[in-house]
Tab-separated table of C-alpha atoms in Angstrom:
chain	number	residue	atom	x	y	z
A	251	MET	CA	27.485	-47.072	117.252
A	252	ASN	CA	23.819	-47.057	118.437
A	253	LYS	CA	24.981	-47.599	122.016
A	254	LEU	CA	27.288	-44.566	121.728
A	255	LYS	CA	24.470	-42.503	120.213
A	256	ASN	CA	22.060	-43.550	122.992
A	257	LYS	CA	24.673	-42.744	125.618
A	258	LYS	CA	25.125	-39.242	124.169
A	259	THR	CA	21.338	-38.783	124.188
A	260	VAL	CA	21.110	-39.760	127.868
A	261	ILE	CA	23.974	-37.420	128.754
A	262	GLY	CA	22.277	-34.593	126.864
A	263	ILE	CA	18.952	-35.109	128.624
A	264	SER	CA	20.684	-35.314	132.021
A	265	THR	CA	22.589	-32.108	131.331
A	266	ALA	CA	19.366	-30.334	130.352
A	267	ILE	CA	17.652	-31.485	133.561
A	268	ILE	CA	20.583	-30.270	135.676
A	269	LEU	CA	20.498	-26.886	133.953
A	270	ILE	CA	16.745	-26.554	134.499
A	271	VAL	CA	17.080	-27.470	138.169
A	272	ALA	CA	19.952	-25.021	138.576
A	273	VAL	CA	17.882	-22.222	137.044
A	274	VAL	CA	14.957	-23.052	139.355
A	275	PHE	CA	17.291	-22.968	142.381
A	276	LEU	CA	18.772	-19.649	141.301
A	277	VAL	CA	15.366	-18.080	140.775
A	278	PHE	CA	13.457	-19.554	143.693
A	279	GLY	CA	16.111	-20.479	146.241
A	280	PHE	CA	17.589	-23.791	147.281
A	281	ASP	CA	14.820	-24.620	149.748
A	282	GLY	CA	12.148	-24.823	147.046
A	283	ILE	CA	9.974	-22.345	145.265
A	284	ASP	CA	9.937	-20.098	148.351
A	285	SER	CA	13.228	-20.091	150.253
A	286	ASN	CA	11.340	-19.079	153.415
A	287	LYS	CA	9.185	-22.207	153.324
A	288	VAL	CA	10.072	-25.777	154.236
A	289	ASP	CA	7.415	-28.510	153.996
A	290	GLY	CA	4.583	-25.971	154.296
A	291	THR	CA	6.290	-24.136	157.160
A	292	GLU	CA	7.336	-20.535	156.703
A	293	TYR	CA	10.231	-18.752	158.382
A	294	ALA	CA	9.245	-15.216	159.337
A	295	GLN	CA	11.224	-12.422	157.759
A	296	LEU	CA	12.541	-10.117	160.497
A	297	THR	CA	13.832	-6.568	160.038
A	298	TYR	CA	15.703	-4.090	162.180
A	299	ALA	CA	14.281	-0.608	162.744
A	300	PRO	CA	13.339	1.479	160.899
A	301	ASN	CA	12.628	-1.174	158.258
A	302	VAL	CA	9.449	-3.262	158.098
A	303	PRO	CA	9.102	-6.703	156.441
A	304	GLN	CA	7.157	-6.838	153.198
A	305	PRO	CA	3.402	-7.469	153.546
A	306	VAL	CA	2.319	-11.121	153.741
A	307	THR	CA	0.746	-11.819	150.345
A	308	ARG	CA	-0.632	-15.334	150.872
A	309	ASP	CA	-4.402	-15.677	151.312
A	310	HIS	CA	-4.295	-18.487	153.872
A	311	SER	CA	-2.917	-19.241	157.323
A	312	THR	CA	0.187	-21.356	157.827
A	313	LYS	CA	2.780	-22.347	160.382
A	314	VAL	CA	5.400	-19.627	160.853
A	315	ILE	CA	8.699	-20.060	162.697
A	316	VAL	CA	10.161	-17.040	164.474
A	317	LYS	CA	13.663	-17.112	165.932
A	318	LEU	CA	15.064	-14.411	168.199
A	319	GLU	CA	18.396	-14.448	169.994
A	320	THR	CA	18.915	-12.528	173.210
A	321	ILE	CA	22.370	-11.036	173.538
A	322	GLN	CA	23.990	-8.388	175.720
A	323	ILE	CA	26.135	-5.773	173.966
A	324	THR	CA	27.882	-2.488	174.660
A	325	GLY	CA	26.812	0.154	172.156
A	326	ARG	CA	26.189	3.812	171.425
A	327	LEU	CA	23.477	5.664	173.363
A	328	ALA	CA	24.579	9.117	172.172
A	329	ASP	CA	27.732	10.636	170.703
A	330	GLY	CA	30.522	9.693	173.084
A	331	VAL	CA	28.094	7.846	175.377
A	332	GLN	CA	28.100	4.044	175.731
A	333	TYR	CA	25.634	1.746	177.476
A	334	ASN	CA	25.415	-1.977	178.255
A	335	PHE	CA	22.290	-2.933	176.309
A	336	TRP	CA	20.314	-6.147	176.735
A	337	THR	CA	18.761	-6.925	173.359
A	338	PHE	CA	16.645	-9.120	171.142
A	339	GLY	CA	18.750	-9.714	168.043
A	340	GLY	CA	21.719	-7.525	168.949
A	341	LYS	CA	20.033	-4.135	168.460
A	342	VAL	CA	17.584	-1.826	170.206
A	343	PRO	CA	14.719	-2.085	169.489
A	344	GLY	CA	14.472	-5.766	168.626
A	345	GLU	CA	13.539	-6.978	165.169
A	346	PHE	CA	10.106	-6.275	163.700
A	347	ILE	CA	8.034	-9.470	163.385
A	348	ARG	CA	5.269	-9.757	160.780
A	349	VAL	CA	2.829	-12.668	160.616
A	350	ARG	CA	-0.744	-13.084	159.364
A	351	GLU	CA	-3.946	-13.361	161.379
A	352	GLY	CA	-4.706	-17.054	161.919
A	353	ASP	CA	-1.082	-18.230	161.618
A	354	GLU	CA	0.346	-20.779	164.021
A	355	VAL	CA	3.556	-19.199	165.295
A	356	GLU	CA	6.325	-21.468	166.551
A	357	PHE	CA	8.571	-19.218	168.594
A	358	HIS	CA	12.222	-20.012	169.312
A	359	LEU	CA	13.981	-17.934	171.962
A	360	GLU	CA	17.730	-18.498	172.007
A	361	ASN	CA	19.726	-17.020	174.890
A	362	SER	CA	23.335	-16.439	173.874
A	363	PRO	CA	25.974	-18.150	176.001
A	364	LEU	CA	27.590	-14.689	176.164
A	365	CYS	CA	24.673	-13.454	178.308
A	366	ASN	CA	25.048	-13.551	182.066
A	367	VAL	CA	21.355	-13.631	183.048
A	368	PRO	CA	18.233	-15.544	181.950
A	369	HIS	CA	15.816	-13.935	179.497
A	370	SER	CA	12.297	-14.558	178.213
A	371	ILE	CA	9.668	-12.915	176.001
A	372	ASP	CA	6.178	-11.572	176.592
A	373	LEU	CA	4.422	-10.888	173.281
A	374	HIS	CA	1.293	-8.821	173.800
A	375	ALA	CA	-0.205	-10.626	170.779
A	376	VAL	CA	-0.272	-13.943	172.680
A	377	SER	CA	-3.322	-15.300	174.490
A	378	GLY	CA	-1.592	-17.335	177.187
A	379	PRO	CA	0.138	-17.005	180.590
A	380	GLY	CA	2.632	-14.142	180.583
A	381	GLY	CA	2.250	-13.699	176.841
A	382	GLY	CA	4.707	-16.562	176.479
A	383	ALA	CA	6.983	-15.520	179.341
A	384	SER	CA	6.331	-18.614	181.447
A	385	ALA	CA	7.083	-20.885	178.465
A	386	SER	CA	10.218	-19.034	177.385
A	387	GLN	CA	12.302	-18.540	180.545
A	388	THR	CA	15.731	-19.393	179.155
A	389	ILE	CA	19.133	-19.517	180.811
A	390	PRO	CA	22.311	-18.531	178.902
A	391	GLY	CA	23.362	-21.093	176.326
A	392	HIS	CA	19.877	-22.589	176.020
A	393	ALA	CA	16.904	-22.226	173.647
A	394	SER	CA	13.193	-22.476	174.407
A	395	VAL	CA	10.321	-23.199	172.027
A	396	PHE	CA	6.590	-22.541	172.373
A	397	SER	CA	3.700	-21.998	169.959
A	398	PHE	CA	0.705	-19.710	169.831
A	399	LYS	CA	-2.174	-18.902	167.523
A	400	ALA	CA	-2.075	-15.369	166.110
A	401	GLU	CA	-5.805	-14.880	166.627
A	402	HIS	CA	-5.920	-11.116	167.082
A	403	ALA	CA	-4.837	-8.799	164.270
A	404	GLY	CA	-3.013	-5.620	165.249
A	405	LEU	CA	0.316	-4.060	166.228
A	406	TYR	CA	1.674	-5.358	169.513
A	407	VAL	CA	4.648	-4.731	171.777
A	408	TYR	CA	6.935	-7.530	172.914
A	409	HIS	CA	9.473	-7.356	175.734
A	410	CYS	CA	11.488	-9.469	178.145
A	411	ALA	CA	9.529	-10.625	181.197
A	412	THR	CA	12.252	-12.098	183.395
A	413	GLN	CA	12.556	-10.686	186.901
A	414	PRO	CA	13.275	-7.895	187.562
A	415	VAL	CA	11.104	-7.118	184.525
A	416	PRO	CA	11.578	-3.311	184.624
A	417	LEU	CA	15.357	-3.691	184.477
A	418	HIS	CA	15.248	-5.964	181.422
A	419	ILE	CA	12.941	-3.516	179.648
A	420	ALA	CA	14.934	-0.433	180.665
A	421	ASN	CA	18.109	-2.038	179.310
A	422	GLY	CA	16.686	-2.435	175.812
A	423	MET	CA	14.662	-5.658	175.524
A	424	TYR	CA	11.604	-4.803	173.418
A	425	GLY	CA	10.196	-4.596	169.911
A	426	LEU	CA	7.018	-4.857	167.835
A	427	ILE	CA	5.062	-7.735	166.288
A	428	TYR	CA	2.433	-7.000	163.655
A	429	VAL	CA	-0.315	-9.554	163.180
A	430	GLN	CA	-1.458	-8.553	159.718
A	431	PRO	CA	-5.254	-8.819	159.349
A	432	LYS	CA	-6.681	-11.280	156.818
A	433	LYS	CA	-8.016	-8.269	154.976
A	434	GLU	CA	-4.804	-6.247	155.007
A	435	LEU	CA	-4.737	-2.472	155.333
A	436	HIS	CA	-4.693	-0.636	152.023
A	437	PRO	CA	-1.307	-0.500	150.238
A	438	VAL	CA	1.019	2.457	150.907
A	439	ASP	CA	4.293	3.613	149.375
A	440	GLN	CA	6.519	3.327	152.464
A	441	GLU	CA	6.280	1.606	155.837
A	442	TYR	CA	8.614	2.348	158.748
A	443	TYR	CA	9.199	1.063	162.293
A	444	VAL	CA	9.635	3.606	165.105
A	445	MET	CA	9.989	2.681	168.784
A	446	GLN	CA	10.206	5.178	171.649
A	447	SER	CA	11.925	4.294	174.899
A	448	GLU	CA	13.708	5.716	177.922
A	449	PHE	CA	17.145	5.187	179.445
A	450	TYR	CA	18.075	5.967	183.023
A	451	THR	CA	21.777	6.633	183.579
A	452	ASN	CA	23.777	7.706	186.603
A	453	GLY	CA	25.413	10.417	184.518
A	454	ASN	CA	23.648	13.460	183.120
A	455	TYR	CA	22.504	13.810	179.524
A	456	GLY	CA	25.567	13.816	177.282
A	457	ASP	CA	28.068	12.793	179.966
A	458	PRO	CA	30.721	10.811	178.058
A	459	GLY	CA	31.881	7.276	178.598
A	460	LEU	CA	30.157	4.070	179.663
A	461	GLN	CA	27.026	4.912	181.649
A	462	ASP	CA	25.438	2.660	184.277
A	463	PHE	CA	21.738	2.150	184.926
A	464	SER	CA	20.253	4.368	187.668
A	465	LEU	CA	17.526	2.678	189.708
A	466	ASP	CA	16.823	5.915	191.583
A	467	LYS	CA	16.029	7.795	188.362
A	468	ALA	CA	13.918	4.903	187.094
A	469	LEU	CA	11.862	4.797	190.290
A	470	ALA	CA	11.411	8.569	190.103
A	471	GLU	CA	10.352	8.191	186.434
A	472	ASN	CA	12.956	10.790	185.477
A	473	PRO	CA	14.790	9.431	182.424
A	474	THR	CA	18.128	10.833	181.336
A	475	TYR	CA	17.330	9.985	177.711
A	476	VAL	CA	14.084	9.616	175.775
A	477	VAL	CA	14.873	8.307	172.298
A	478	PHE	CA	13.536	6.799	169.097
A	479	ASN	CA	14.962	3.466	167.928
A	480	GLY	CA	17.418	2.985	170.732
A	481	SER	CA	19.729	6.000	170.706
A	482	VAL	CA	19.999	9.749	170.241
A	483	GLY	CA	20.108	10.518	166.515
A	484	ALA	CA	18.936	7.062	165.395
A	485	LEU	CA	16.461	8.803	163.055
A	486	SER	CA	18.618	11.794	162.103
A	487	GLY	CA	21.226	12.632	159.472
A	488	GLU	CA	22.080	9.580	157.390
A	489	ASN	CA	19.535	7.599	159.445
A	490	ALA	CA	16.590	9.916	158.708
A	491	LEU	CA	13.457	8.393	157.243
A	492	GLN	CA	13.138	9.052	153.497
A	493	ALA	CA	10.121	9.774	151.308
A	494	LYS	CA	9.131	11.478	148.063
A	495	VAL	CA	6.488	14.108	147.477
A	496	GLY	CA	3.147	12.442	146.802
A	497	GLN	CA	3.904	9.234	148.690
A	498	THR	CA	1.707	7.821	151.437
A	499	ILE	CA	3.656	6.769	154.523
A	500	ARG	CA	2.613	4.307	157.217
A	501	LEU	CA	4.457	4.327	160.536
A	502	PHE	CA	4.231	1.441	162.985
A	503	VAL	CA	4.953	3.289	166.240
A	504	GLY	CA	5.558	1.634	169.598
A	505	ASN	CA	6.281	3.050	173.037
A	506	ILE	CA	7.766	0.664	175.557
A	507	GLY	CA	8.201	3.326	178.236
A	508	PRO	CA	9.008	1.813	180.647
A	509	ASN	CA	7.337	4.777	182.394
A	510	LEU	CA	6.257	7.656	180.157
A	511	THR	CA	3.370	8.136	177.746
A	512	SER	CA	4.501	9.354	174.319
A	513	SER	CA	2.978	12.406	172.618
A	514	PHE	CA	3.987	11.346	169.116
A	515	HIS	CA	4.034	14.177	166.563
A	516	ILE	CA	5.650	15.090	163.252
A	517	ILE	CA	6.089	18.843	162.855
A	518	GLY	CA	4.476	19.960	159.612
A	519	VAL	CA	2.454	16.761	159.087
A	520	VAL	CA	-1.195	15.965	159.800
A	521	PHE	CA	-1.935	12.260	160.232
A	522	ASP	CA	-4.628	11.398	157.686
A	523	LYS	CA	-5.525	8.179	159.505
A	524	VAL	CA	-4.730	6.906	162.996
A	525	TYR	CA	-5.232	3.364	164.252
A	526	LEU	CA	-5.159	3.968	168.006
A	527	PHE	CA	-3.618	1.442	170.387
A	528	GLY	CA	-2.351	-0.621	167.457
A	529	GLY	CA	-5.786	-1.766	166.348
A	530	THR	CA	-6.748	-2.393	162.733
A	531	GLU	CA	-9.708	-0.007	162.427
A	532	VAL	CA	-9.262	3.718	161.711
A	533	SER	CA	-9.967	5.441	165.027
A	534	GLN	CA	-9.620	9.048	163.919
A	535	THR	CA	-8.701	11.151	160.901
A	536	ASN	CA	-6.846	14.470	160.585
A	537	VAL	CA	-4.883	14.089	163.828
A	538	GLN	CA	-2.000	16.276	165.010
A	539	THR	CA	-0.554	14.327	167.966
A	540	VAL	CA	-1.085	10.740	169.124
A	541	ASN	CA	-0.822	9.604	172.734
A	542	ILE	CA	0.790	6.175	173.024
A	543	PRO	CA	0.900	4.638	176.514
A	544	ALA	CA	3.847	2.718	177.880
A	545	GLY	CA	3.538	-0.797	176.494
A	546	GLY	CA	1.311	0.413	173.662
A	547	SER	CA	1.410	1.262	169.982
A	548	ALA	CA	-0.314	3.127	167.163
A	549	ILE	CA	-0.362	3.022	163.386
A	550	VAL	CA	-0.354	6.407	161.632
A	551	GLU	CA	-0.676	7.205	157.934
A	552	PHE	CA	-0.124	10.430	156.040
A	553	LYS	CA	0.641	11.746	152.570
A	554	VAL	CA	3.684	13.983	152.126
A	555	LYS	CA	2.765	16.923	149.905
A	556	VAL	CA	5.798	19.212	149.859
A	557	PRO	CA	9.567	18.672	150.150
A	558	GLY	CA	11.614	19.461	153.208
A	559	THR	CA	12.882	18.061	156.479
A	560	PHE	CA	10.106	17.274	158.954
A	561	ALA	CA	10.980	16.828	162.632
A	562	ILE	CA	9.703	13.695	164.381
A	563	VAL	CA	9.272	14.429	168.087
A	564	ASP	CA	7.695	13.521	171.357
A	565	HIS	CA	5.659	16.699	171.821
A	566	SER	CA	6.257	16.567	175.548
A	567	ILE	CA	8.710	18.952	174.088
A	568	PHE	CA	11.584	19.083	176.578
A	569	ARG	CA	12.084	15.401	175.777
A	570	ALA	CA	12.708	16.350	172.151
A	571	PHE	CA	15.050	19.280	172.759
A	572	ASN	CA	16.772	18.136	175.928
A	573	LYS	CA	16.544	14.331	176.164
A	574	GLY	CA	16.902	13.085	172.578
A	575	ALA	CA	13.342	12.295	171.410
A	576	ALA	CA	13.813	13.799	167.969
A	577	GLY	CA	14.294	12.470	164.462
A	578	SER	CA	13.763	13.527	160.849
A	579	LEU	CA	11.688	12.638	157.815
A	580	VAL	CA	13.407	13.930	154.674
A	581	VAL	CA	11.038	14.449	151.743
A	582	THR	CA	12.378	15.133	148.252
A	583	GLY	CA	10.515	16.287	145.162
A	584	ASP	CA	8.906	19.297	143.562
A	585	GLU	CA	7.609	22.313	145.464
A	586	ASN	CA	3.877	22.919	145.653
A	587	LYS	CA	3.320	26.592	146.405
A	588	ASP	CA	-0.443	26.064	146.638
A	589	ILE	CA	0.118	23.814	149.659
A	590	PHE	CA	2.990	25.748	151.266
A	591	SER	CA	4.432	29.020	149.976
A	592	GLY	CA	7.544	29.295	152.087
A	593	LYS	CA	8.491	32.750	153.381
A	594	GLN	CA	6.990	35.422	151.142
A	595	SER	CA	8.411	38.515	152.813
A	596	ASP	CA	10.583	39.664	155.692
A	597	ASN	CA	9.997	43.314	156.534
A	598	LEU	CA	11.029	45.589	159.364
A	599	PHE	CA	8.538	45.950	162.195
A	600	TYR	CA	8.768	49.019	164.420
A	601	GLY	CA	6.483	47.918	167.209
A	602	SER	CA	2.926	48.543	168.309
A	603	ASN	CA	1.042	50.036	171.226
A	604	LEU	CA	1.692	46.768	173.030
A	605	ASP	CA	5.447	47.286	172.598
A	606	LYS	CA	5.144	50.726	174.148
A	607	GLU	CA	3.373	49.247	177.143
A	608	VAL	CA	6.108	46.656	177.520
A	609	GLN	CA	8.812	49.320	177.273
A	610	SER	CA	7.277	51.106	180.249
A	611	GLY	CA	7.693	47.918	182.266
A	612	SER	CA	10.766	45.805	183.023
A	613	ASN	CA	11.475	44.028	179.706
A	614	PRO	CA	14.972	42.570	180.130
A	615	ASN	CA	15.776	42.928	176.416
A	616	ILE	CA	15.007	46.657	176.481
A	617	SER	CA	17.147	47.250	179.543
A	618	ALA	CA	19.922	45.247	177.944
A	619	ASN	CA	19.614	47.406	174.838
A	620	GLN	CA	19.873	50.579	176.886
A	621	ALA	CA	22.851	49.296	178.823
A	622	ALA	CA	24.672	48.347	175.648
A	623	SER	CA	23.968	51.737	174.086
A	624	SER	CA	25.013	53.903	176.985
A	625	ASN	CA	28.119	52.080	178.189
A	626	SER	CA	31.419	51.631	176.440
A	627	ASN	CA	32.746	49.783	179.487
A	628	ILE	CA	33.341	46.158	178.356
A	629	GLU	CA	32.116	44.714	181.667
A	630	ASP	CA	28.795	46.537	181.312
A	631	ILE	CA	28.399	45.426	177.704
A	632	VAL	CA	29.069	41.792	178.677
A	633	ALA	CA	26.549	42.090	181.510
A	634	ALA	CA	23.973	43.540	179.100
A	635	GLY	CA	24.687	40.750	176.615
A	636	LYS	CA	24.174	38.146	179.309
A	637	LYS	CA	20.640	39.505	179.880
A	638	VAL	CA	19.881	39.158	176.178
A	639	PHE	CA	21.354	35.641	176.109
A	640	SER	CA	19.349	34.516	179.141
A	641	THR	CA	16.057	35.565	177.520
A	642	THR	CA	16.752	34.801	173.846
A	643	CYS	CA	19.478	32.179	173.307
A	644	PHE	CA	19.653	29.905	176.339
A	645	ALA	CA	16.782	27.555	175.438
A	646	CYS	CA	18.570	26.157	172.389
A	647	HIS	CA	22.228	26.758	173.213
A	648	GLN	CA	21.779	26.077	176.961
A	649	PRO	CA	22.903	28.297	179.863
A	650	ASP	CA	26.396	26.779	179.755
A	651	GLY	CA	26.681	27.319	175.987
A	652	LYS	CA	27.085	23.577	175.294
A	653	GLY	CA	23.987	23.297	173.084
A	654	VAL	CA	21.958	20.104	172.668
A	655	PRO	CA	23.878	17.109	171.229
A	656	ASN	CA	22.882	16.275	167.639
A	657	ILE	CA	20.356	19.131	167.581
A	658	PHE	CA	21.748	22.576	168.494
A	659	PRO	CA	25.482	23.287	168.139
A	660	PRO	CA	27.553	24.444	171.092
A	661	LEU	CA	28.693	28.041	171.470
A	662	ALA	CA	31.215	26.982	174.103
A	663	GLY	CA	34.701	26.692	172.622
A	664	SER	CA	33.162	26.832	169.147
A	665	ASP	CA	35.670	26.777	166.286
A	666	PHE	CA	32.884	27.841	163.916
A	667	LEU	CA	31.938	30.869	166.025
A	668	ASN	CA	35.498	32.000	166.760
A	669	ALA	CA	36.639	31.758	163.140
A	670	ASN	CA	34.555	34.600	161.706
A	671	LYS	CA	32.941	37.457	163.632
A	672	GLU	CA	31.108	38.865	160.587
A	673	ARG	CA	29.595	35.462	159.819
A	674	ALA	CA	28.347	35.178	163.412
A	675	ILE	CA	26.702	38.596	163.141
A	676	GLY	CA	25.128	37.619	159.808
A	677	ILE	CA	23.635	34.434	161.284
A	678	VAL	CA	22.057	36.318	164.187
A	679	LEU	CA	20.678	38.907	161.745
A	680	HIS	CA	19.512	36.650	158.937
A	681	GLY	CA	19.251	33.181	160.470
A	682	LYS	CA	20.711	29.993	159.020
A	683	THR	CA	19.248	26.737	157.730
A	684	GLY	CA	21.103	23.548	156.843
A	685	PRO	CA	24.208	21.646	157.897
A	686	VAL	CA	27.010	23.224	159.871
A	687	THR	CA	30.103	21.585	161.338
A	688	VAL	CA	31.126	22.710	164.825
A	689	ASN	CA	34.114	21.202	166.598
A	690	GLY	CA	34.132	18.301	164.141
A	691	LYS	CA	30.456	17.396	164.564
A	692	GLN	CA	27.713	18.121	162.039
A	693	PHE	CA	24.405	19.717	162.982
A	694	ASN	CA	21.469	20.183	160.640
A	695	ASN	CA	18.797	22.482	161.967
A	696	THR	CA	17.277	25.948	161.570
A	697	MET	CA	18.153	29.127	163.457
A	698	PRO	CA	15.626	31.841	162.665
A	699	PRO	CA	16.691	35.502	162.333
A	700	GLN	CA	16.621	37.262	165.698
A	701	SER	CA	14.483	40.378	166.255
A	702	LEU	CA	17.177	42.284	168.122
A	703	THR	CA	18.591	45.787	167.757
A	704	ASP	CA	22.147	46.357	166.629
A	705	ASP	CA	23.077	47.238	170.240
A	706	GLN	CA	21.574	43.995	171.524
A	707	ILE	CA	23.313	41.858	168.900
A	708	ALA	CA	26.629	43.545	169.665
A	709	ALA	CA	26.129	42.969	173.375
A	710	VAL	CA	25.050	39.325	173.205
A	711	LEU	CA	27.838	38.336	170.804
A	712	THR	CA	30.373	40.146	172.959
A	713	TYR	CA	29.055	38.218	175.963
A	714	VAL	CA	29.352	34.907	174.107
A	715	TYR	CA	32.869	35.700	172.867
A	716	HIS	CA	33.909	36.602	176.429
A	717	SER	CA	32.338	33.442	177.911
A	718	PHE	CA	32.434	29.643	177.570
A	719	GLY	CA	36.136	29.485	176.729
A	720	ASN	CA	35.827	31.570	173.550
A	721	SER	CA	38.277	34.001	171.939
A	722	GLY	CA	37.400	37.224	173.806
A	723	LYS	CA	36.493	39.224	170.707
A	724	THR	CA	34.388	42.352	171.038
A	725	VAL	CA	31.511	43.106	168.690
A	726	THR	CA	30.470	46.749	168.355
A	727	LYS	CA	27.238	48.316	167.207
A	728	ASP	CA	29.096	49.628	164.145
A	729	ASP	CA	30.151	46.039	163.282
A	730	VAL	CA	26.522	44.941	163.329
A	731	THR	CA	25.278	47.969	161.397
A	732	LYS	CA	27.854	47.315	158.672
A	733	VAL	CA	26.836	43.662	158.262
A	734	ARG	CA	23.141	44.570	158.326
A	735	GLY	CA	23.742	46.978	155.462
A	736	GLU	CA	25.604	44.490	153.275
A	737	LYS	CA	23.471	42.937	150.523
A	738	GLN	CA	25.171	39.537	150.720
A	739	VAL	CA	26.776	37.899	153.727
A	740	SER	CA	28.445	34.497	153.599
A	741	LEU	CA	26.946	32.267	156.277
A	742	LYS	CA	28.998	29.187	155.381
């Protein structure tokens, strides 16, 4: 009887121990109290853009293992545009690496057997030949290992350094490593990873299909695309950065080039603090635009004070509007009219002495207005409308009416435009903000109201309807006057 009782006691104790161990495993992970640590060694947490790993909270240095796989993929460069990317980790840019100042980093570079060329890595944080490139030259189906001491805190670029180096970079092989200082930067509410780069394709911007690399364009430093985080629209729409009113945001921004210097800017935001060149000391406060050289970086911080959509751009501005270097930061929360009122009035303006001087000259809009007023001949009205279009509309909608992919909708063959003439007039008169679907693609931008006369609006819309494969409708001055006089016009 005692033996049976003792046996039950042993079984009960064993069961309790198993349950305790199971709970510990569930809470802390099956590799110990920290599932990223094995025998005092830590495996670095890596994140894809725009995400950043959580800050390192330990107060001591340790050995950290970093593993990156190089792999070649075919992916999206823009809507309808494909490219053969060479990558670290299967995406462009490569994963964000975060370690702590003083750590010993054991780096594993694994070259997928699916690759057809060797690869390597040059980390600008490394003090050693080639930044690790000479120790990491790796043929397909092999893995290389080397170690380095993370002695210098800061934000550093990494990239492939296998010959021809420019080709490996131009095809997508780059990312950022942040060596967090022992005394970490002050806490913020959100951290994001943004990487600018260029792509050189044989086809023009927006040409569909699989695009090949153009050496001629690369040598001329004339990129077809300038983008954030690897593709046009990677920071727009559902991929836009998110924040709430009152939050402080820190962006880790890199620019790999391979040729151009970035003029990084967020429209409607002043950077409270800037850590130039990826250093860990505040270099400047209250900054509008930050220059980031090819192969360089910067850390910017700012507090968002009002809601809205803020455009992230390279302020070498044709890159933003015509080559893809644009994204969005969407801020939600309560309005603060003391900080930003929004539009308070919109009144008619009848001109000034300056306008009279211009009218005596050769203002193309005025001559277009006169032509539209004095001619009922449709050819003359279309010609007058073309003059208005070429001075007012072409920059956004482009001379061929095709717009700018992901930014400004096309007028050419536009189902949205052709469906409702009154709505088109209303948009020109009153402007439009927010999403609109054109030919099955969504655009989310702002068109301001146009300061044009009724004759000019009639002429330019008639020109558009008679061009670019549209329906051939005619818009008269009376049509415009009627819509202008209506109290409410549906712009949906």
